[in-house]
Coordinates of C-alpha atoms in Angstrom, one line a residue:
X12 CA -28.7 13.5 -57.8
X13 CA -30.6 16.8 -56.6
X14 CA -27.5 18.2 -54.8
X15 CA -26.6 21.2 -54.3
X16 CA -22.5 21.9 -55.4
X17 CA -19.7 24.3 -54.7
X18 CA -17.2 23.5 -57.4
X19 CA -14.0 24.5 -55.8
X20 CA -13.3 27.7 -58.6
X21 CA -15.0 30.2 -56.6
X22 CA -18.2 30.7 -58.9
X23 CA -21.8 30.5 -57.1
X24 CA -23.4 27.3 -55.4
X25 CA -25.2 25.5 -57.9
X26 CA -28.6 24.1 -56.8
X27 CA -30.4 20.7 -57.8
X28 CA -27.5 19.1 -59.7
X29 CA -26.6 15.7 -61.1
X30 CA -23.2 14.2 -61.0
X31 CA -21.9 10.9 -62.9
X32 CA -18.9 9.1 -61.9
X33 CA -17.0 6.9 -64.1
X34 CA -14.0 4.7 -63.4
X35 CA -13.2 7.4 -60.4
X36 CA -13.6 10.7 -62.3
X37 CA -16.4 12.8 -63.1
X38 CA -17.7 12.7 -66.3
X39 CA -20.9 14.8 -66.7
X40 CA -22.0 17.6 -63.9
X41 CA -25.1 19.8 -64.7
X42 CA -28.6 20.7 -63.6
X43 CA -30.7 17.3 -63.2
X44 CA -32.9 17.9 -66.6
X45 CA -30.1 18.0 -68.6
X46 CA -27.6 14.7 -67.4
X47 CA -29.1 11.3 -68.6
X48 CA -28.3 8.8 -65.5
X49 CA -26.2 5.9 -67.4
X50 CA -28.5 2.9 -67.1
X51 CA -27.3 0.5 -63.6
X52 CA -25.8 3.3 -62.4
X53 CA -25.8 3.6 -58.5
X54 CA -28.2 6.4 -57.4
X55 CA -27.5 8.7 -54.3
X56 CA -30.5 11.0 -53.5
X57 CA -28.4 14.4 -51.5
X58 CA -31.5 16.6 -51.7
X59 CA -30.4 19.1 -49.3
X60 CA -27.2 18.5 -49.0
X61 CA -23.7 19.7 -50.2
X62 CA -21.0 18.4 -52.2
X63 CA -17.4 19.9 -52.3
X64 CA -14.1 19.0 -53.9
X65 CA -11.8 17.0 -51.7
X66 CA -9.8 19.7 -49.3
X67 CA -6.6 20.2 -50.6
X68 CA -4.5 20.7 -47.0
X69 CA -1.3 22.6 -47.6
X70 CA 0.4 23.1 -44.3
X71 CA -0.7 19.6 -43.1
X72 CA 2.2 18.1 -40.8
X73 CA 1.9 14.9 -39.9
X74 CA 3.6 15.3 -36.4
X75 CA 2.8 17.4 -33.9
X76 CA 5.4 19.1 -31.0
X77 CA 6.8 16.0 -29.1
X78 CA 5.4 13.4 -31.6
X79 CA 7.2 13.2 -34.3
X80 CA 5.0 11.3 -36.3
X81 CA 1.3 10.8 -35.8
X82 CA 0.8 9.7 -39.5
X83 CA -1.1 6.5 -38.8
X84 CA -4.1 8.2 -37.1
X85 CA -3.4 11.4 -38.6
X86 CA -4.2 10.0 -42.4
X87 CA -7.4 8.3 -40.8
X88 CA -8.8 12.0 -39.5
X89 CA -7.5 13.8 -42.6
X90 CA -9.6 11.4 -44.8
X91 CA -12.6 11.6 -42.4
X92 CA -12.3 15.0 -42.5
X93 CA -12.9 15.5 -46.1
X94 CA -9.1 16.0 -47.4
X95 CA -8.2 14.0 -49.8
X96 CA -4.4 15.7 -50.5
X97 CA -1.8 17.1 -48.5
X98 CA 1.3 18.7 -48.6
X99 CA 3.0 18.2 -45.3
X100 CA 5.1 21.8 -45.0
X101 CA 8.0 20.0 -43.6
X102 CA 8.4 16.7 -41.7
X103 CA 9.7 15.8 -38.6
X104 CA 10.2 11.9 -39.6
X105 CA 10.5 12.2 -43.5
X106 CA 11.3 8.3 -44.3
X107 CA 8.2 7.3 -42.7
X108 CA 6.4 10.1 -44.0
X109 CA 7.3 8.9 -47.9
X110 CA 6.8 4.9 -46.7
X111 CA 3.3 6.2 -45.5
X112 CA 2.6 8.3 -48.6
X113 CA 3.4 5.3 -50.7
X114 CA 1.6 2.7 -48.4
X115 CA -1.5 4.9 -49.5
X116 CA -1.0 5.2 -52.7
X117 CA -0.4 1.4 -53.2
X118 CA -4.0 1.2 -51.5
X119 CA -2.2 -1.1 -48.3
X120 CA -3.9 2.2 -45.9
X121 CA -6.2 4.6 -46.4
X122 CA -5.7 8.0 -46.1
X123 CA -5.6 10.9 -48.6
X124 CA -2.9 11.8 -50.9
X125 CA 0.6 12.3 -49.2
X126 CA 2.6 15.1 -51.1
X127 CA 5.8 14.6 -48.5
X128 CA 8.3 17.0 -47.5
X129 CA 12.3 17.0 -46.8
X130 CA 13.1 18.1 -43.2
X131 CA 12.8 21.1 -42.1
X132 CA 15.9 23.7 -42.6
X133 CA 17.0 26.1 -40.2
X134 CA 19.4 28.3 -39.1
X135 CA 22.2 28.8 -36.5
X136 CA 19.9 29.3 -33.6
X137 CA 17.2 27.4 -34.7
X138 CA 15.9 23.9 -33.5
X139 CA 18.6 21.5 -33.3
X140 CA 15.9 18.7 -34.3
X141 CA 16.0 20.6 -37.9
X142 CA 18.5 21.0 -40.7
X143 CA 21.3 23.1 -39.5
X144 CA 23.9 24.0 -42.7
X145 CA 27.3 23.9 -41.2
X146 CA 28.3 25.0 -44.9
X147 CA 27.4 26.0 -48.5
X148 CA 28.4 22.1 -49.6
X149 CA 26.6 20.1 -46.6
X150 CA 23.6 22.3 -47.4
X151 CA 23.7 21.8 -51.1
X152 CA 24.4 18.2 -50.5
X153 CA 21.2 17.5 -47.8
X154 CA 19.1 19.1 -50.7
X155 CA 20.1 16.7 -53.1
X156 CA 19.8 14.0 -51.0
X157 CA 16.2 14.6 -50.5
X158 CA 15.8 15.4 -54.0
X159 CA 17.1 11.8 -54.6
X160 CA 14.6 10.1 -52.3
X161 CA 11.8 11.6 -54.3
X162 CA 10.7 14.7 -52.4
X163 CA 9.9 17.8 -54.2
X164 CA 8.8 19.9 -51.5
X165 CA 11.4 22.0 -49.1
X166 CA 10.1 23.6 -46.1
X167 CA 12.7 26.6 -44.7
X168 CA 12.2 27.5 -40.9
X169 CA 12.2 30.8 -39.2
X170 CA 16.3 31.3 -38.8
X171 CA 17.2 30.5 -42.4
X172 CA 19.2 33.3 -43.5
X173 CA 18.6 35.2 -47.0
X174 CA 22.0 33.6 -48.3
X175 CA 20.8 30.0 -47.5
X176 CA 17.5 30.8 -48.6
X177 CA 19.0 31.3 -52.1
X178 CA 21.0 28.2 -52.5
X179 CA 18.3 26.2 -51.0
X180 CA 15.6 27.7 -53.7
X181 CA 18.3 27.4 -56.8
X182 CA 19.6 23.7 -55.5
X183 CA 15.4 23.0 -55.4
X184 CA 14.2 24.9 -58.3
X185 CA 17.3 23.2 -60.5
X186 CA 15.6 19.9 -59.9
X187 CA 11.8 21.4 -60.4
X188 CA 11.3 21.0 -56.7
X189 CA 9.0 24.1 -54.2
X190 CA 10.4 25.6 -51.5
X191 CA 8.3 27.7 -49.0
X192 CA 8.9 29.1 -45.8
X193 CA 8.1 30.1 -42.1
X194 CA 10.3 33.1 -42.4
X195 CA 11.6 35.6 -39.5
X196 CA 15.5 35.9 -40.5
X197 CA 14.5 35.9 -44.4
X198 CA 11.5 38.8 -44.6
X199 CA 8.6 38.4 -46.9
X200 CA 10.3 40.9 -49.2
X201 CA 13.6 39.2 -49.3
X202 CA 12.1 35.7 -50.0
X203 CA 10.0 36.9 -52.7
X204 CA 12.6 38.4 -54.4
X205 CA 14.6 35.0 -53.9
X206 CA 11.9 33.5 -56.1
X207 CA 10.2 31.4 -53.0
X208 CA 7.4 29.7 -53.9
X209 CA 4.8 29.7 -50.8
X210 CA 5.0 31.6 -47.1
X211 CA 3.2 30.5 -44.2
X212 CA 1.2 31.8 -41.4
X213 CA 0.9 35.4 -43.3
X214 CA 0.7 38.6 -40.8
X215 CA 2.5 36.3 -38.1
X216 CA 5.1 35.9 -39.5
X217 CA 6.0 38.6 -41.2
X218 CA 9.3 39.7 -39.9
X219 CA 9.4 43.3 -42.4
X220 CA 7.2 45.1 -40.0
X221 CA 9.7 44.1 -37.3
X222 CA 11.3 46.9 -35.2
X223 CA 14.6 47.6 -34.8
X224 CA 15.0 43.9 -37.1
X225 CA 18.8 43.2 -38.2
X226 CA 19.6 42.0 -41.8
X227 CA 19.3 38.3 -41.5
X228 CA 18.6 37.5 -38.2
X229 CA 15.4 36.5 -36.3
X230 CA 15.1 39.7 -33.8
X231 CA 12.8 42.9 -33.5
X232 CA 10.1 43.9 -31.9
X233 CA 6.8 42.8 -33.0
X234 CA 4.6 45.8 -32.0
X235 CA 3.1 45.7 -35.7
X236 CA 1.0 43.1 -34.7
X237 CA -1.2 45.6 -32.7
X238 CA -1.0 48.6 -34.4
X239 CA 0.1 48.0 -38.1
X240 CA -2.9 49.5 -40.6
X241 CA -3.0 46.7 -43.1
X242 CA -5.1 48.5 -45.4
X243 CA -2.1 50.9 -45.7
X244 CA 0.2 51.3 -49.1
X245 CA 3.4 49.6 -47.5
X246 CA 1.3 46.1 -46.9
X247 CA -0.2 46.3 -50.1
X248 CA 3.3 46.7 -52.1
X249 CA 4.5 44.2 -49.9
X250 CA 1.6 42.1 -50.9
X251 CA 1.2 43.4 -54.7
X252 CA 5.1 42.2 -55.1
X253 CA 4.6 38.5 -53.6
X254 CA 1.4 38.6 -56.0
X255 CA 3.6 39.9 -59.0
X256 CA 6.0 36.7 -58.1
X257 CA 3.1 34.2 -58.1
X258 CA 4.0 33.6 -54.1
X259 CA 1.0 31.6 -52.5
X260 CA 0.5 32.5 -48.9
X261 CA -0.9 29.4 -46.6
X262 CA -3.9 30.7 -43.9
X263 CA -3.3 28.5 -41.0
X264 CA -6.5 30.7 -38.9
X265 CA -7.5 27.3 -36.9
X266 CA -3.8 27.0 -35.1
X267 CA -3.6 30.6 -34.1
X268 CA -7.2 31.0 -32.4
X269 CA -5.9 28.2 -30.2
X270 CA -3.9 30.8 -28.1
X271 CA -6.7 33.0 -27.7
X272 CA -8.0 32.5 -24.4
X273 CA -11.6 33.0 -25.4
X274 CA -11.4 31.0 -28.5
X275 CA -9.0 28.1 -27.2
X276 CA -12.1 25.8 -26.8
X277 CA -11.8 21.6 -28.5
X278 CA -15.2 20.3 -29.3
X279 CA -16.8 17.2 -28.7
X280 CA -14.8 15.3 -31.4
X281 CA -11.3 15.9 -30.4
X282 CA -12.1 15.4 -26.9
X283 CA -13.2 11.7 -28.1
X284 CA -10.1 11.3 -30.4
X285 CA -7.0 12.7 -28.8
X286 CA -5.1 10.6 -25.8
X287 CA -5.6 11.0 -22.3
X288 CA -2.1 12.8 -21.9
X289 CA -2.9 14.9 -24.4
X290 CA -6.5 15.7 -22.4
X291 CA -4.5 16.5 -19.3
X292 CA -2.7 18.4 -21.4
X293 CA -5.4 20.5 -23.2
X294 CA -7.5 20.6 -19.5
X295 CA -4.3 22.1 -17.9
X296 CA -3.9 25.2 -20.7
X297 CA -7.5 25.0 -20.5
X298 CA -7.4 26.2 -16.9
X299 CA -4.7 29.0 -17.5
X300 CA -6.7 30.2 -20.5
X301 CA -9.7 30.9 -17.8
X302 CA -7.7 33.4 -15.6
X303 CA -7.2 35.3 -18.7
X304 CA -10.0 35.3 -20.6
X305 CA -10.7 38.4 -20.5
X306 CA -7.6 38.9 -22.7
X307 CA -8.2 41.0 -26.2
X308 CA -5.0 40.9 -27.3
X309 CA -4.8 38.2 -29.5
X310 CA -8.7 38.3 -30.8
X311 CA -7.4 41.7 -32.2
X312 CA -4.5 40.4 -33.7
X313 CA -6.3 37.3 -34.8
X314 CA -8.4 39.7 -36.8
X315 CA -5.4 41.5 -38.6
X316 CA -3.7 38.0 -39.5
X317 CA -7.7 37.4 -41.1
X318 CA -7.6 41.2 -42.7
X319 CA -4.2 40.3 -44.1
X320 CA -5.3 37.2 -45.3
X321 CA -8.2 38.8 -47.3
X322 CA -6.6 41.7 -48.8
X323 CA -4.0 39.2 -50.0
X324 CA -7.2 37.6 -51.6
X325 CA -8.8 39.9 -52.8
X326 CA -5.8 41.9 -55.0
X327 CA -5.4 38.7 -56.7
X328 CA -3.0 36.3 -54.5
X329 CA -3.2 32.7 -54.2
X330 CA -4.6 32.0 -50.8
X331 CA -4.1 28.7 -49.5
X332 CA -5.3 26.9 -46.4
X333 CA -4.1 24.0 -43.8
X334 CA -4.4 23.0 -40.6
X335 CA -0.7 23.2 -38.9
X336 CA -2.1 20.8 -36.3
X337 CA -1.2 21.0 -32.4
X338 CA -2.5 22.2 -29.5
X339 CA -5.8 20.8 -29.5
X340 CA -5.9 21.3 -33.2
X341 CA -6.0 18.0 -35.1
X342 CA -5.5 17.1 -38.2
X343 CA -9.2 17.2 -40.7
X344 CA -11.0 18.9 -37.5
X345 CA -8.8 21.8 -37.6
X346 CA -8.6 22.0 -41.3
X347 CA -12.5 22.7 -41.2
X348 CA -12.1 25.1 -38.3
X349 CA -9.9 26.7 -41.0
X350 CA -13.3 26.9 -43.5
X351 CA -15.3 28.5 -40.5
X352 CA -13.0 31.1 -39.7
X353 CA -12.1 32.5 -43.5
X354 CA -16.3 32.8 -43.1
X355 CA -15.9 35.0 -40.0
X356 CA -13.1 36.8 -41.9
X357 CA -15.3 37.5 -44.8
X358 CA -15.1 35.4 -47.7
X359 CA -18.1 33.9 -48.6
X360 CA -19.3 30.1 -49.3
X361 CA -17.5 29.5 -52.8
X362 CA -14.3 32.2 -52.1
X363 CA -13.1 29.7 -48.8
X364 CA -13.8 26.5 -50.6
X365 CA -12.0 27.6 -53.6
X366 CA -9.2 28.5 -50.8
X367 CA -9.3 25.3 -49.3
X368 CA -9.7 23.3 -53.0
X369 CA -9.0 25.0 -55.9
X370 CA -6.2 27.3 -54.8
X371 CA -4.6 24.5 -52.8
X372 CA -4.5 22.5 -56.2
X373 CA -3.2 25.3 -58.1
X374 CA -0.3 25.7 -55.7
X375 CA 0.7 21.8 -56.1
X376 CA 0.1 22.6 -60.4
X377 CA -2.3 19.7 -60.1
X378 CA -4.6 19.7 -62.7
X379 CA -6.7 16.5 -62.0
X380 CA -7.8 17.6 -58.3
X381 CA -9.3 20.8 -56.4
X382 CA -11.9 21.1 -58.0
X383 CA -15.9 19.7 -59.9
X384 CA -15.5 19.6 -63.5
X385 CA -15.9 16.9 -66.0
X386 CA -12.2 15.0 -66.3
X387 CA -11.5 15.5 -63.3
X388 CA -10.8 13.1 -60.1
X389 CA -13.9 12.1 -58.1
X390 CA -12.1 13.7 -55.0
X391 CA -15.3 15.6 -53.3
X392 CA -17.0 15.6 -50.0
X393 CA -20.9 14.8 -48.7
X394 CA -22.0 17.1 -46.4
X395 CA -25.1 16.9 -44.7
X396 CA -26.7 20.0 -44.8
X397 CA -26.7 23.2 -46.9
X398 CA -23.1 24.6 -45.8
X399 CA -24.2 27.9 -47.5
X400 CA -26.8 28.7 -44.7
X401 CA -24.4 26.8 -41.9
X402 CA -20.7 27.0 -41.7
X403 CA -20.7 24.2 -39.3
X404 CA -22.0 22.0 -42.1
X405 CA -18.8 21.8 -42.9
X406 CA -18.3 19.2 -39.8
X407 CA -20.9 16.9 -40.9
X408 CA -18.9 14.8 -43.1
X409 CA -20.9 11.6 -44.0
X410 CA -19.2 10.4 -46.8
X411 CA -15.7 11.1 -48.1
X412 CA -14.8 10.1 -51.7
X413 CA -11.2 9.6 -52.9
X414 CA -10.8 8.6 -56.6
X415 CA -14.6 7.8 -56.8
X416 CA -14.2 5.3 -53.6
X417 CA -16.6 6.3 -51.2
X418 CA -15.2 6.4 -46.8
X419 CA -18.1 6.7 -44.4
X420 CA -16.5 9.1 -42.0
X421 CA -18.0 8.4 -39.1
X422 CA -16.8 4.3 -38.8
X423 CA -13.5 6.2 -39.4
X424 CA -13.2 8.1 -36.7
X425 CA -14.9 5.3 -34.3
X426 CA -11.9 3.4 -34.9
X427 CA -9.6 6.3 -33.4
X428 CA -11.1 7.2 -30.4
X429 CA -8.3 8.1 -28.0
X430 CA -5.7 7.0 -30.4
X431 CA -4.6 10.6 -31.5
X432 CA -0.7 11.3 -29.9
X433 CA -1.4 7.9 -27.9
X434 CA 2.5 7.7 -26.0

């Protein structure tokens, strides 16, 4: 009762409403004259404070470079976080990733929805950790395979050619299974065209403002990233076409800011949750980043990838959001990082939740999750403060609910303190 509510579908923050929650979804939402309380119903008072839909991560690994699966503490930080769903956007240990996605749902861990993916594919060239295709059958055959284990979700890496790209969205799309991409060899044009279903990383990655760039291969120069004008009519026919083809583009802001040297700063939290090595680690970078911080080439860039990412918005795309943990990005912390910077890139309060909710949902074609409306799952986050007037409200998780269970954050992430990437 007597909280204020951003639904997750981009309209105004309501003030002073009244939830009920029933059997874990919610079954009346409205201003607090107008909802009769059931009679023994549990009452929580959140007079000012904030309640948003579970995040919806969608580039939310759950490995990170040299660990190839963090799952077991990463599912803990994503819950305490506020997500409550994630599509992984490839894995780097898939069987565990489906045992663990399963493990949740059979309520033996806690942790929020695991939407898995196959391994990674590449190209010749790429990382030899990844899929590699030695030919048309071995590739058609690996998809299948996957397919057969119960993943639906195909994640292509930055050397898969155009041809592959093709078979690998046909074999996927044959069997109502997504495909999305990190693309460099493939452009954004080329993949669209293909019929892929989601790109990542946006203005980073997009290989068709490449100089000099050969026809299905990972080169160029990238001099576009300091002197491209995205406001100008080849980005937004680029854009207008992926918008045409119902192509969501993933933000990953939070992963991208920890190259800047300026910017590459870990808060309080993740300095109590990663690993000692991983401290070294972060306190050795840290050092570098302080005899260039004076650096402004990436804080401009960093604000084109943001411009792209709003223009893409704002003609209509589907604008998703994840965290694409590493660095001294973690997984939950750096998904709200995420919600801070789409602030700084100028959406306001109910456009970056719907980015980081609703959009994420529509981009699964989940109807029961993403966002506040009657029917619905009880999937939201309490957030103690009015996030409206403070972006970093979005940090003060204190209580997480996943199908209408209530997780206290905070004894969460007490129980990982140093665990995060522990060797």
């Amino acid at each position: 009762m007597h909280v204020n509510v951003v639904d997750g579908t981009g309209t105004v923050l309501k003030e002073d409403q009244t939830i009920v929650i029933k059997h874990g979804l919610f079954e009346s939402i409205g201003g607090h004259t107008e909802i009769k309380v059931p009679r023994n119903a549990k009452i929580l008072d959140l007079k000012g404070k904030t309640i948003i839909p579970g995040i919806v991560g969608m580039h939310n690994h759950l490995h990170i470079p040299r660990f190839p699966f963090v799952g077991d503490i990463a599912a803990k930080l994503y819950l305490a976080s506020g997500i409550t769903t994630i599509q992984t956007c490839g894995a780097a240990s898939p069987y565990r990733e489906l045992e663990l996605s399963k493990e949740i749902e059979n309520g033996n861990r806690i942790g929020p929805d695991i939407i898995p993916s196959a391994p990674f594919i590449t190209g010749k060239g790429g990382n030899p950790n990844m899929i590699v295709p030695r030919d048309d059958k071995h590739l058609r055959d690996t998809i299948q395979h996957w397919i057969n284990q119960g993943v639906t979700w195909f994640k292509v890496y930055r050397n898969t050619t155009p041809r592959d790209l093709k078979t690998i969205i046909d074999v996927a799309h044959g069997s109502k299974a997504k495909v999305r991409g990190h693309l460099c060899a493939a452009t954004f044009e080329e993949a669209t065209k293909l019929g892929i279903d989601g790109i990542e990383h946006g203005l980073n990655s997009t290989s068709d403002f490449r100089t000099n760039k050969a026809y299905g291969v990972c080169n160029g120069g990238r001099s576009y990233m300091d002197e491209l004008v995205v406001e100008s009519p080849k980005v937004k026919t680029l854009q207008q076409l992926m918008i045409d083809k119902e192509v969501f583009l993933t933000s990953t802001l939070s992963i991208y800011e920890a190259s800047i040297p300026n910017r590459a700063y870990a808060d309080k939290r993740t300095l109590k949750a990663i690993s000692p090595s991983l401290l070294n680690e972060y306190k050795e970078r840290r050092e570098n980043f302080d005899k260039n911080i004076k650096d402004t080439t990436r804080n401009n860039r960093l604000k084109r990838i943001m411009q792209f990412e709003y223009q893409y918005f704002k003609m209509g795309g589907l604008l998703c959001s994840g965290a694409d943990a590493g660095r001294h990005v973690l997984p939950g912390f750096g998904d709200q990082r995420n919600y801070e910077l789409l602030i700084e890139a100028g959406f306001s309060t109910p456009e970056a939740v719907q980015i980081m909710t609703g959009n994420g949902a529509k981009a699964l074609e989940r109807s029961d999750i993403g966002t506040i409306q009657e029917g619905k799952r009880a999937n939201f986050v309490i957030l103690n403060g009015s996030l409206e007037k403070d972006p970093t409200i979005i940090e003060k998780v204190e209580t997480v609910f996943k199908n209408g269970v209530g997780y206290d954050s905070d004894s969460i992430l007490e129980t990982i303190e140093g665990q995060f990437a522990k060797e």
